[in-house]
Amino acid sequence: MHHPQGTPAPPLRNPQITFDSLVPTVMTLITFILLFGGEP
């Protein structure tokens, strides 16, 4: 089975994009934890 060049590249090609996308998510999670965890 040949994969045509029109198919999207695997996510492993640019792992940095995934890391950059996770940074704001982690920061938001930390902020929520501090807000809900700090105030009873």
Short mmCIF file of N, CA and C in Angstrom, two decimals:
data_model
loop_
_atom_site.label_atom_id
_atom_site.label_comp_id
_atom_site.label_asym_id
_atom_site.label_seq_id
_atom_site.Cartn_x
_atom_site.Cartn_y
_atom_site.Cartn_z
N MET A 1 0.85 -1.20 0.00
CA MET A 1 0.00 0.00 0.00
C MET A 1 0.88 1.25 0.00
N HIS A 2 0.70 2.07 -1.02
CA HIS A 2 1.49 3.30 -1.10
C HIS A 2 0.68 4.47 -0.57
N HIS A 3 1.32 5.30 0.22
CA HIS A 3 0.63 6.48 0.76
C HIS A 3 0.88 7.68 -0.15
N PRO A 4 -0.16 8.25 -0.71
CA PRO A 4 0.01 9.42 -1.58
C PRO A 4 0.60 10.60 -0.81
N GLN A 5 1.27 11.50 -1.53
CA GLN A 5 1.90 12.65 -0.87
C GLN A 5 0.86 13.62 -0.34
N GLY A 6 -0.40 13.43 -0.71
CA GLY A 6 -1.45 14.34 -0.26
C GLY A 6 -1.83 14.09 1.20
N THR A 7 -1.41 12.94 1.75
CA THR A 7 -1.76 12.64 3.14
C THR A 7 -0.95 13.53 4.08
N PRO A 8 -1.54 13.94 5.20
CA PRO A 8 -0.82 14.78 6.17
C PRO A 8 0.33 14.03 6.80
N ALA A 9 1.36 14.76 7.16
CA ALA A 9 2.54 14.14 7.77
C ALA A 9 2.21 13.70 9.20
N PRO A 10 2.89 12.67 9.69
CA PRO A 10 2.66 12.19 11.06
C PRO A 10 3.03 13.26 12.08
N PRO A 11 2.40 13.24 13.25
CA PRO A 11 2.67 14.25 14.28
C PRO A 11 4.11 14.19 14.80
N LEU A 12 4.78 13.05 14.56
CA LEU A 12 6.15 12.90 15.06
C LEU A 12 7.12 13.80 14.28
N ARG A 13 6.65 14.35 13.15
CA ARG A 13 7.55 15.18 12.34
C ARG A 13 7.94 16.44 13.11
N ASN A 14 6.98 17.04 13.81
CA ASN A 14 7.25 18.28 14.56
C ASN A 14 6.76 18.13 16.00
N PRO A 15 7.52 17.47 16.84
CA PRO A 15 7.10 17.30 18.25
C PRO A 15 7.11 18.62 19.00
N GLN A 16 7.83 19.61 18.47
CA GLN A 16 7.93 20.90 19.16
C GLN A 16 6.57 21.60 19.16
N ILE A 17 5.77 21.36 18.11
CA ILE A 17 4.45 22.00 18.03
C ILE A 17 3.59 21.49 19.19
N THR A 18 3.69 20.19 19.48
CA THR A 18 2.90 19.63 20.57
C THR A 18 3.36 20.22 21.90
N PHE A 19 4.67 20.37 22.07
CA PHE A 19 5.21 20.92 23.33
C PHE A 19 4.74 22.36 23.51
N ASP A 20 4.82 23.15 22.44
CA ASP A 20 4.41 24.55 22.52
C ASP A 20 2.91 24.66 22.81
N SER A 21 2.15 23.67 22.35
CA SER A 21 0.70 23.70 22.58
C SER A 21 0.38 23.29 24.02
N LEU A 22 1.26 22.47 24.61
CA LEU A 22 1.01 22.00 25.98
C LEU A 22 1.39 23.05 27.01
N VAL A 23 2.33 23.93 26.67
CA VAL A 23 2.79 24.93 27.65
C VAL A 23 1.64 25.79 28.17
N PRO A 24 0.85 26.45 27.30
CA PRO A 24 -0.25 27.28 27.82
C PRO A 24 -1.28 26.46 28.58
N THR A 25 -1.48 25.21 28.16
CA THR A 25 -2.45 24.35 28.86
C THR A 25 -1.97 24.06 30.27
N VAL A 26 -0.68 23.75 30.41
CA VAL A 26 -0.13 23.47 31.74
C VAL A 26 -0.19 24.72 32.61
N MET A 27 0.13 25.86 32.03
CA MET A 27 0.09 27.11 32.79
C MET A 27 -1.32 27.40 33.27
N THR A 28 -2.32 27.13 32.41
CA THR A 28 -3.71 27.35 32.79
C THR A 28 -4.10 26.40 33.92
N LEU A 29 -3.67 25.14 33.82
CA LEU A 29 -3.99 24.16 34.87
C LEU A 29 -3.38 24.60 36.19
N ILE A 30 -2.13 25.05 36.16
CA ILE A 30 -1.46 25.49 37.40
C ILE A 30 -2.21 26.68 37.99
N THR A 31 -2.65 27.60 37.13
CA THR A 31 -3.39 28.77 37.62
C THR A 31 -4.69 28.34 38.29
N PHE A 32 -5.41 27.41 37.66
CA PHE A 32 -6.67 26.93 38.24
C PHE A 32 -6.42 26.23 39.57
N ILE A 33 -5.35 25.43 39.63
CA ILE A 33 -5.03 24.71 40.87
C ILE A 33 -4.70 25.71 41.98
N LEU A 34 -3.96 26.76 41.63
CA LEU A 34 -3.60 27.76 42.64
C LEU A 34 -4.84 28.53 43.09
N LEU A 35 -5.73 28.85 42.16
CA LEU A 35 -6.93 29.62 42.51
C LEU A 35 -7.88 28.79 43.37
N PHE A 36 -8.17 27.56 42.93
CA PHE A 36 -9.13 26.73 43.66
C PHE A 36 -8.50 26.09 44.88
N GLY A 37 -7.18 25.82 44.81
CA GLY A 37 -6.50 25.18 45.94
C GLY A 37 -6.11 26.18 47.01
N GLY A 38 -5.81 27.41 46.60
CA GLY A 38 -5.39 28.43 47.56
C GLY A 38 -6.57 28.97 48.36
N GLU A 39 -7.72 29.13 47.69
CA GLU A 39 -8.89 29.65 48.40
C GLU A 39 -9.85 28.52 48.72
N PRO A 40 -10.14 28.30 50.00
CA PRO A 40 -11.03 27.21 50.40
C PRO A 40 -12.47 27.48 49.98
#
